[in-house]
């Protein structure tokens, strides 16, 4: 049942926003950083595992480990503490402990019942991509970018030994069912077998012509299934290393495997967006499970073998009946990264723009999805929505896209009003003046353009940034424009004359978003350095830095009352910050 995920190729721009079948909203309060009061969104799915008794699902993602009731889909807990994306998760055989491996170079152990952090295992010198318990639960094996496999005592966390021999990253590690053998695979196109007790290298299985992403032992330990870039699954005799057969059918890279608990079925997930089921003995293809719109990176059989749970690059988790292939349910939201968020004037509605080329409207109080606006178009990446903004009266939404255009929409009906053209590269940000007369747009062409909203006429162009303009915002009185850039700075401009006022420096990476407080006294900026910075608007002085996201902060916005900031991040979440509690 070992299902090992190659998380190095997971696209970080794919974000998961669940709208679950659960009626509970308590998950928005789980494991928040200091000063944040709610979370919208659940992060990028990297691996899904059932508990041994089949009652829980553990989902490893960009913000922590989500624990679900496997029957109802209800959120039970969020385990947080890692400082970077979580690549792998594993239950101990007795179901009492969860081990998680992260790109912060550590493994963490958690009490599966209480969610309490037990201890951290440190020693890897680079990202950990795979972690797994031995069948007796006494040993943990981990593999990662430092080219090694490390063995640990599960109870004490003590390092036992390091297995060396791989000449490149180790993507996956697995124990044989009897615990005597460890298998490891990685970039070097081979699988290595090791004596678990001595660490001695037994043999190398060769035959794959490209990277091996995933493999799994059969429940009886006699067979190993492996897959990778070459789109096929290979079956091997575990004892002799002899190649048995090759299973073909996937049309793209194979990322994940799992044997059913009875050993009769093999499930495989691929970049071709499907799960395929195979007879383990004959290699015959049974059926294909289709429905995902993104690569299938990870899945797991329930302990009784009746259900398959999987996570996909389309940002969803799907549950399937293993025998019939029938789809049970989907937990879903945006299908790609959230690039921008904006409050309506009354604070009741939130608009989100996404790499999935859509704008979605949500009820702030309930998180309920209202409607989706579509229209940005183009080939490949063109058409991605980079920015979204409400007009001050709440009746109009402006969106800027990868197709070099700005689009204006009726907020109530979703109808397209007009398209503004003139930028020579993607439009990163749009902002209305308070009087609703002027729209400002920032672009990869390094400029800010001002437009008459009623006619769409171009007014003037502001130049000075040395790299792309990622974000732009008007002050409440309409007299000042703030712009943030890939040059790590925020620039303030006189909105009437276009004159440059001052430059705010301090961020150590691209500035992705800027926003004025409703009283115009404070500017908030979000950056690829994972932080939000607050500034005095009149002097440009830095006030404080808000930390808590584990990846780029792509959007920041003040609530109408000015007491709350919402921040959207590449870590797959939106955090709400109470400014009164952090000042």
XYZ file of C-alpha atoms in Angstrom:
583
model
C 0.000 0.000 0.000
C 3.020 2.250 -0.123
C 2.365 5.153 -2.441
C 5.383 7.365 -3.012
C 5.083 10.815 -4.525
C 7.659 12.597 -6.615
C 6.957 16.078 -5.455
C 9.905 17.838 -7.096
C 7.930 18.386 -10.289
C 4.719 19.524 -8.624
C 3.727 22.858 -10.140
C 3.561 25.402 -7.353
C 1.095 27.553 -9.230
C -1.711 25.095 -8.687
C -3.784 26.012 -5.675
C -6.576 24.239 -3.867
C -9.609 26.025 -2.471
C -11.967 23.411 -1.018
C -15.720 23.768 -0.932
C -16.338 20.545 0.994
C -19.495 18.662 1.736
C -18.959 19.559 5.380
C -21.142 22.276 6.901
C -18.426 23.207 9.398
C -16.499 26.430 8.901
C -14.136 25.784 11.824
C -11.274 24.858 9.501
C -10.817 28.569 8.683
C -9.507 29.013 12.246
C -7.121 26.031 12.265
C -3.431 26.694 13.023
C -3.327 30.382 12.143
C -0.127 32.469 12.483
C -0.155 35.237 15.082
C -2.346 38.166 14.039
C -4.372 36.212 11.448
C -8.032 35.564 12.234
C -9.239 33.340 9.391
C -8.033 31.331 6.401
C -9.743 31.036 2.999
C -8.375 28.078 1.007
C -6.530 24.913 1.913
C -3.337 24.751 -0.088
C -1.777 22.671 -2.853
C -2.346 18.882 -2.651
C 0.886 16.849 -2.678
C -0.038 13.466 -1.180
C -3.105 11.687 0.191
C -2.976 8.764 2.673
C -5.588 6.724 4.524
C -5.117 5.860 8.193
C -4.710 2.088 8.770
C -8.291 1.744 10.036
C -9.661 3.690 7.066
C -11.426 6.334 9.170
C -9.164 9.277 8.340
C -7.459 10.841 5.355
C -4.191 12.760 5.742
C -3.531 15.300 2.983
C -0.029 16.751 2.712
C 0.031 20.195 1.158
C 1.655 23.598 1.038
C 0.424 24.839 4.432
C 0.317 21.708 6.593
C -1.346 18.326 6.917
C -5.129 18.365 6.706
C -6.906 15.532 8.534
C -10.347 14.532 7.219
C -13.054 12.127 8.247
C -12.807 9.632 5.376
C -16.531 8.903 5.392
C -18.011 12.407 5.604
C -15.189 14.594 4.261
C -15.345 16.779 7.393
C -12.201 18.671 8.375
C -10.864 17.320 11.674
C -7.530 19.095 12.104
C -4.679 20.982 10.452
C -1.164 20.045 11.572
C 1.188 22.960 11.007
C 4.771 23.700 11.925
C 6.863 22.963 8.861
C 8.321 26.128 7.358
C 8.027 24.984 3.755
C 5.889 22.796 1.498
C 5.131 19.264 2.776
C 6.055 16.635 0.193
C 5.106 13.379 1.875
C 2.970 12.006 4.715
C 2.716 8.527 6.279
C 0.708 6.891 9.088
C 2.383 4.476 11.482
C 0.924 0.931 11.235
C -1.022 1.382 14.496
C -2.464 4.672 13.214
C -1.302 6.651 16.252
C 1.526 8.610 14.620
C 1.877 10.636 11.440
C 5.261 11.354 9.857
C 5.626 14.245 7.409
C 8.565 15.114 5.156
C 9.100 18.682 4.006
C 11.138 20.936 1.792
C 12.381 22.568 5.003
C 14.800 19.554 5.208
C 13.051 17.970 8.216
C 10.681 15.156 9.172
C 8.059 15.874 11.816
C 6.190 13.334 13.929
C 2.638 14.063 15.112
C 0.118 12.442 17.421
C -2.545 11.358 14.934
C -5.327 11.555 17.530
C -4.584 14.914 19.154
C -2.615 16.597 16.333
C 0.153 17.447 18.822
C 3.706 17.758 17.473
C 5.876 15.019 19.005
C 9.354 15.744 17.655
C 11.358 16.921 14.660
C 13.968 14.735 12.942
C 16.838 16.778 11.536
C 19.834 15.599 9.541
C 18.994 15.849 5.869
C 20.914 18.695 4.263
C 18.289 19.398 1.625
C 14.596 18.869 0.845
C 12.887 15.665 2.045
C 10.696 14.138 -0.662
C 9.624 10.814 0.831
C 8.961 9.418 4.309
C 7.594 5.980 5.266
C 7.217 3.710 8.313
C 8.417 0.105 8.431
C 5.648 -2.492 8.773
C 6.357 -2.982 12.521
C 6.320 0.796 13.077
C 9.747 0.867 14.716
C 11.695 2.511 11.891
C 11.181 5.500 9.604
C 12.964 5.836 6.271
C 13.324 9.185 4.489
C 14.834 10.215 1.167
C 15.564 13.535 -0.463
C 17.583 15.944 -2.540
C 20.813 15.268 -0.602
C 21.019 11.876 -2.451
C 20.694 9.819 0.735
C 18.209 7.595 2.563
C 18.149 8.079 6.327
C 16.791 5.610 8.881
C 15.374 6.751 12.227
C 14.042 5.146 15.409
C 10.343 5.988 15.331
C 9.973 6.162 19.127
C 13.040 8.216 20.017
C 13.708 10.023 16.735
C 17.338 8.908 16.947
C 19.216 8.659 13.646
C 20.202 5.022 12.972
C 22.185 5.162 9.738
C 22.503 6.789 6.340
C 22.354 4.804 3.088
C 24.552 6.310 0.395
C 25.050 5.312 -3.203
C 22.562 7.283 -5.260
C 24.299 9.850 -7.443
C 21.332 12.193 -7.560
C 18.070 13.077 -5.768
C 16.068 10.305 -4.087
C 12.388 10.755 -4.915
C 10.893 7.704 -3.251
C 11.566 5.198 -0.458
C 9.625 2.089 0.573
C 9.936 -0.829 3.017
C 9.144 -4.373 1.961
C 6.197 -5.807 3.953
C 8.524 -7.957 6.129
C 10.650 -4.889 6.878
C 13.886 -6.545 5.790
C 14.382 -4.639 2.540
C 14.292 -0.970 1.573
C 13.791 0.169 -2.007
C 14.743 3.640 -3.231
C 14.389 5.394 -6.572
C 15.338 8.723 -8.073
C 16.794 10.732 -10.912
C 19.370 8.091 -11.898
C 16.786 5.810 -13.646
C 17.323 2.877 -11.280
C 15.824 1.325 -8.152
C 18.201 0.306 -5.384
C 17.485 -2.420 -2.820
C 19.100 -2.329 0.638
C 19.240 -4.541 3.729
C 17.178 -2.581 6.272
C 19.188 -3.815 9.293
C 22.717 -3.390 7.980
C 22.208 -0.731 5.308
C 24.134 -2.910 2.854
C 23.341 -2.448 -0.839
C 21.759 -5.643 -2.256
C 21.176 -4.941 -5.936
C 20.186 -2.344 -8.495
C 17.192 -2.765 -10.804
C 17.906 -1.293 -14.227
C 15.715 -0.973 -17.270
C 13.933 2.358 -16.999
C 15.255 4.798 -19.567
C 14.483 7.901 -17.529
C 13.803 9.079 -13.952
C 11.950 6.726 -11.584
C 9.328 8.741 -9.723
C 7.442 6.100 -7.801
C 7.316 2.429 -6.852
C 5.502 0.100 -4.496
C 5.907 -3.369 -2.985
C 3.054 -5.820 -3.337
C 1.507 -6.822 0.034
C 3.312 -10.197 -0.026
C 6.621 -8.486 -0.759
C 7.351 -10.580 -3.837
C 6.766 -7.915 -6.495
C 7.847 -4.319 -7.018
C 5.998 -1.978 -9.374
C 7.816 1.134 -10.627
C 7.106 4.021 -12.972
C 8.451 7.333 -14.189
C 9.029 9.623 -17.143
C 8.810 6.844 -19.759
C 4.989 6.464 -19.311
C 5.155 2.746 -18.447
C 4.955 0.626 -15.284
C 7.526 -2.110 -14.757
C 7.002 -5.160 -12.530
C 10.021 -6.851 -10.906
C 10.711 -9.938 -8.795
C 11.761 -8.403 -5.478
C 14.076 -11.300 -4.553
C 15.929 -11.756 -7.827
C 15.540 -8.319 -9.384
C 14.291 -9.982 -12.586
C 12.004 -7.910 -14.814
C 8.563 -9.584 -15.086
C 6.566 -7.398 -17.468
C 5.869 -3.850 -18.599
C 2.407 -2.279 -18.411
C 1.667 0.255 -21.149
C -1.290 2.537 -21.673
C -0.624 5.855 -19.987
C 0.131 8.617 -22.468
C 2.326 10.687 -20.147
C 4.644 10.373 -17.127
C 3.617 7.957 -14.356
C 3.921 9.581 -10.929
C 2.335 7.301 -8.349
C 1.515 3.673 -7.562
C -0.343 1.598 -5.070
C -1.249 -2.077 -4.706
C -4.691 -2.858 -3.356
C -4.613 -4.405 0.157
C -5.255 -7.898 -1.269
C -2.437 -7.462 -3.800
C -4.653 -8.283 -6.777
C -4.864 -4.785 -8.263
C -2.335 -2.080 -9.118
C -3.441 1.553 -9.427
C -1.278 4.082 -11.275
C -1.588 7.855 -11.593
C -0.174 9.885 -14.435
C 0.442 13.250 -16.008
C -2.204 12.195 -18.549
C -4.777 13.095 -15.818
C -6.032 9.532 -15.334
C -5.827 6.662 -12.871
C -5.473 3.210 -14.403
C -6.289 -0.057 -12.658
C -4.445 -3.252 -13.613
C -4.583 -6.968 -12.702
C -1.365 -7.477 -10.750
C -0.846 -11.087 -11.916
C -1.589 -10.745 -15.621
C -0.870 -7.063 -16.193
C -4.241 -6.729 -17.911
C -5.784 -3.256 -17.905
C -9.065 -3.252 -15.922
C -10.376 0.295 -16.257
C -9.420 3.960 -16.449
C -10.731 6.547 -13.990
C -11.122 9.900 -15.737
C -12.381 13.286 -14.644
C -9.391 15.210 -13.385
C -8.227 18.191 -15.392
C -4.677 18.016 -14.029
C -1.961 15.437 -13.436
C -2.723 12.703 -10.891
C 0.172 12.957 -8.434
C -0.884 10.899 -5.437
C -3.530 8.437 -4.302
C -4.229 5.731 -1.784
C -6.481 2.699 -1.363
C -8.673 2.605 1.717
C -7.673 -0.255 4.038
C -10.678 -2.316 2.944
C -9.715 -1.776 -0.697
C -13.141 -0.436 -1.628
C -12.258 3.239 -2.099
C -9.480 5.147 -3.833
C -8.638 8.721 -2.823
C -6.387 10.830 -5.018
C -5.046 14.362 -5.320
C -4.464 16.141 -8.609
C -2.756 19.149 -10.083
C -6.234 20.501 -10.840
C -6.468 21.371 -7.125
C -9.026 18.730 -6.159
C -9.300 15.490 -4.235
C -11.535 12.829 -5.771
C -12.947 9.691 -4.151
C -13.774 6.637 -6.285
C -15.369 3.205 -5.804
C -12.446 0.861 -6.480
C -14.595 -1.983 -7.836
C -16.837 -0.048 -10.199
C -14.683 3.008 -10.899
C -17.656 5.205 -10.001
C -16.834 8.730 -8.850
C -18.105 9.358 -5.304
C -17.368 13.033 -4.640
C -14.983 15.923 -5.386
C -13.645 18.615 -3.085
C -12.965 21.604 -5.323
C -12.412 25.321 -5.936
C -10.144 27.282 -8.280
C -8.300 24.900 -10.551
C -5.074 26.922 -10.506
C -3.298 29.520 -8.386
C -5.097 32.484 -6.804
C -3.309 35.568 -8.136
C -5.449 38.365 -6.741
C -8.181 39.043 -4.169
C -10.313 42.160 -3.596
C -13.096 43.134 -1.156
C -16.260 44.772 -2.413
C -17.007 48.182 -0.897
C -19.475 46.783 1.652
C -17.107 43.971 2.633
C -19.660 41.274 1.840
C -18.097 39.950 -1.357
C -14.609 38.821 -2.236
C -13.398 38.601 -5.824
C -10.524 36.281 -6.707
C -8.581 36.149 -9.967
C -6.789 32.989 -10.947
C -4.314 31.335 -13.262
C -7.326 29.295 -14.416
C -8.320 32.398 -16.476
C -11.419 33.140 -14.389
C -12.650 35.573 -11.748
C -14.727 34.009 -8.958
C -17.021 35.861 -6.553
C -17.503 34.563 -2.992
C -19.641 35.434 0.031
C -17.120 36.556 2.682
C -19.229 35.391 5.638
C -19.901 31.853 4.393
C -17.214 31.216 1.767
C -20.000 30.250 -0.665
C -19.191 30.572 -4.369
C -21.508 33.095 -6.100
C -20.473 33.132 -9.764
C -17.577 32.856 -12.164
C -16.589 35.449 -14.811
C -14.851 34.138 -17.941
C -13.542 35.936 -20.996
C -9.766 36.442 -20.911
C -8.485 34.371 -23.798
C -5.296 33.295 -25.487
C -3.073 30.350 -26.286
C -0.965 28.641 -23.634
C -0.591 30.881 -20.610
C -2.287 33.816 -22.344
C -5.595 34.636 -20.729
C -4.502 34.064 -17.131
C -6.124 36.621 -14.811
C -3.333 38.508 -13.064
C -5.417 41.099 -11.173
C -8.987 41.917 -10.177
C -10.518 45.025 -8.555
C -13.969 46.356 -7.602
C -14.976 49.902 -8.505
C -15.758 52.069 -5.443
C -19.525 51.829 -6.026
C -19.271 48.037 -6.266
C -20.980 47.891 -9.644
C -17.950 47.225 -11.841
C -15.048 44.782 -11.740
C -11.818 45.365 -13.637
C -9.496 42.497 -14.481
C -6.044 42.509 -16.047
C -4.730 39.531 -17.956
C -1.871 37.726 -19.569
C -3.460 38.611 -22.916
C -2.230 42.254 -22.476
C -5.759 43.591 -21.939
C -7.928 45.073 -19.173
C -11.564 43.962 -19.064
C -14.453 45.753 -17.347
C -17.446 43.713 -16.088
C -20.856 44.360 -14.534
C -20.442 43.010 -10.994
C -24.110 42.054 -10.611
C -24.618 40.236 -13.906
C -21.074 39.260 -14.895
C -21.597 40.879 -18.330
C -18.511 42.219 -20.169
C -18.642 46.035 -20.635
C -15.471 46.780 -22.641
C -11.857 45.771 -23.238
C -8.950 48.259 -22.894
C -5.885 47.641 -25.080
C -2.514 49.405 -25.274
C -0.062 47.617 -23.011
C 2.595 45.662 -24.904
C 2.902 42.886 -22.321
C 0.801 41.170 -19.658
C -1.254 43.370 -17.331
C -0.296 42.582 -13.739
C -2.536 44.949 -11.790
C -5.595 47.203 -12.094
C -6.993 49.788 -9.660
C -9.911 52.275 -9.682
C -9.658 55.796 -8.352
C -12.148 56.570 -5.556
C -14.202 58.792 -7.867
C -14.436 55.904 -10.353
C -13.212 58.268 -13.094
C -9.803 56.732 -13.618
C -8.349 53.252 -13.858
C -4.638 52.557 -13.366
C -2.949 49.453 -14.792
C 0.542 48.067 -14.264
C 2.279 45.828 -16.767
C 5.297 43.704 -17.604
C 6.157 46.477 -20.054
C 7.462 48.370 -16.918
C 4.814 51.097 -17.145
C 1.635 52.248 -15.409
C -1.151 53.415 -17.715
C -4.070 55.642 -16.687
C -7.451 55.329 -18.438
C -10.817 57.139 -18.469
C -13.240 54.494 -17.152
C -16.325 55.805 -18.970
C -14.740 55.952 -22.431
C -11.727 53.629 -22.153
C -9.475 56.453 -23.446
C -5.761 56.366 -22.490
C -4.748 59.404 -20.340
C -0.997 59.047 -19.674
C 1.830 56.590 -19.052
C 4.054 56.599 -15.903
C 7.592 55.299 -16.388
C 10.477 54.743 -13.937
C 10.420 51.170 -12.694
C 13.330 49.129 -14.037
C 11.395 45.859 -14.154
C 7.785 44.746 -14.537
C 5.076 46.614 -12.589
C 3.357 43.889 -10.582
C 0.799 45.966 -8.673
C -0.806 49.421 -8.626
C -3.239 51.127 -6.238
C -4.894 54.548 -5.790
C -4.979 56.328 -2.440
C -8.537 56.923 -1.128
C -8.451 60.618 -2.088
C -7.326 59.710 -5.598
C -4.281 61.965 -5.484
C -1.565 59.303 -5.134
C -0.787 56.054 -6.937
C 1.389 53.345 -5.378
C 3.062 50.800 -7.646
C 5.059 47.687 -6.737
C 7.608 46.108 -9.029
C 9.870 43.162 -9.721
C 12.660 45.637 -8.979
C 11.782 45.065 -5.242
C 10.496 48.629 -4.717
C 7.224 50.522 -4.250
C 6.952 53.867 -6.054
C 4.519 56.664 -5.177
C 3.222 58.952 -7.951
C 1.122 62.119 -8.191
C -2.027 60.813 -9.905
C -2.872 64.172 -11.492
C 0.520 65.088 -12.928
C 2.204 61.667 -13.140
C 5.235 63.013 -11.203
C 7.285 60.523 -9.137
C 7.072 61.362 -5.386
C 9.274 58.777 -3.606
C 10.496 55.180 -3.612
C 9.939 52.718 -0.700
C 12.690 50.120 -0.309
C 12.957 47.135 2.056
C 11.484 44.064 0.395
C 14.114 41.553 -0.709
C 12.149 40.158 -3.652
C 9.433 41.115 -6.123
C 6.610 43.273 -4.756
C 3.425 41.535 -5.889
C 0.696 43.701 -4.325
C 0.133 47.136 -2.733
C -2.974 48.534 -1.066
C -3.900 51.757 0.768
C -5.845 51.652 4.026
C -9.301 53.321 3.797
C -8.039 56.424 5.636
C -5.077 56.667 3.243
C -2.520 56.722 6.058
C -1.053 53.243 5.584
C 0.204 51.216 2.632
C 0.383 47.401 2.766
C 2.671 45.548 0.363
C 3.011 41.815 -0.319
C 6.153 40.290 -1.730
C 7.836 37.145 -2.995
C 9.933 37.352 0.190
C 6.810 35.748 1.825
C 5.995 38.857 3.928
C 3.543 41.747 4.121
C 5.047 45.150 4.971
C 3.160 48.163 6.352
C 4.325 51.720 5.535
C 3.384 55.301 6.457
C 1.872 56.668 3.248
C 2.912 60.275 3.883
C 6.574 59.659 4.778
C 7.312 56.237 3.296
C 8.593 55.025 6.699
C 8.417 51.257 7.342
C 6.027 50.435 10.229
C 6.147 46.626 10.652
C 6.420 43.304 8.817
C 3.730 40.566 8.983
C 5.043 36.993 8.630
C 3.085 33.742 8.418
C 2.799 32.698 4.785
C 5.166 29.951 3.630
C 5.386 31.161 0.025
C 4.986 34.309 -2.093
C 2.377 36.838 -1.011
C 0.580 37.620 -4.249
C -2.200 39.903 -3.040
C -3.051 42.176 -0.100
C -6.229 44.160 0.523
C -7.721 46.190 3.398
C -11.285 45.609 4.552
C -13.583 48.663 4.238
C -13.271 49.385 7.958
C -9.471 49.247 7.777
C -9.160 46.820 10.686
C -8.483 43.711 8.613
C -6.041 42.817 5.858
C -6.503 39.804 3.621
C -3.426 38.314 1.968
C -3.395 35.705 -0.813
C -0.340 33.534 -1.237
C 1.321 30.988 -3.477
C 1.115 28.610 -0.490
C -2.534 28.087 -1.488
C -4.172 30.143 1.270
C -5.659 33.524 2.021
C -4.977 34.801 5.559
C -7.069 37.423 7.348
C -5.112 39.682 9.753
C -6.614 41.671 12.648
C -4.621 44.928 12.640
C -5.888 45.892 16.106
C -4.363 42.765 17.660
C -0.949 43.134 16.016
C -0.340 46.831 16.557
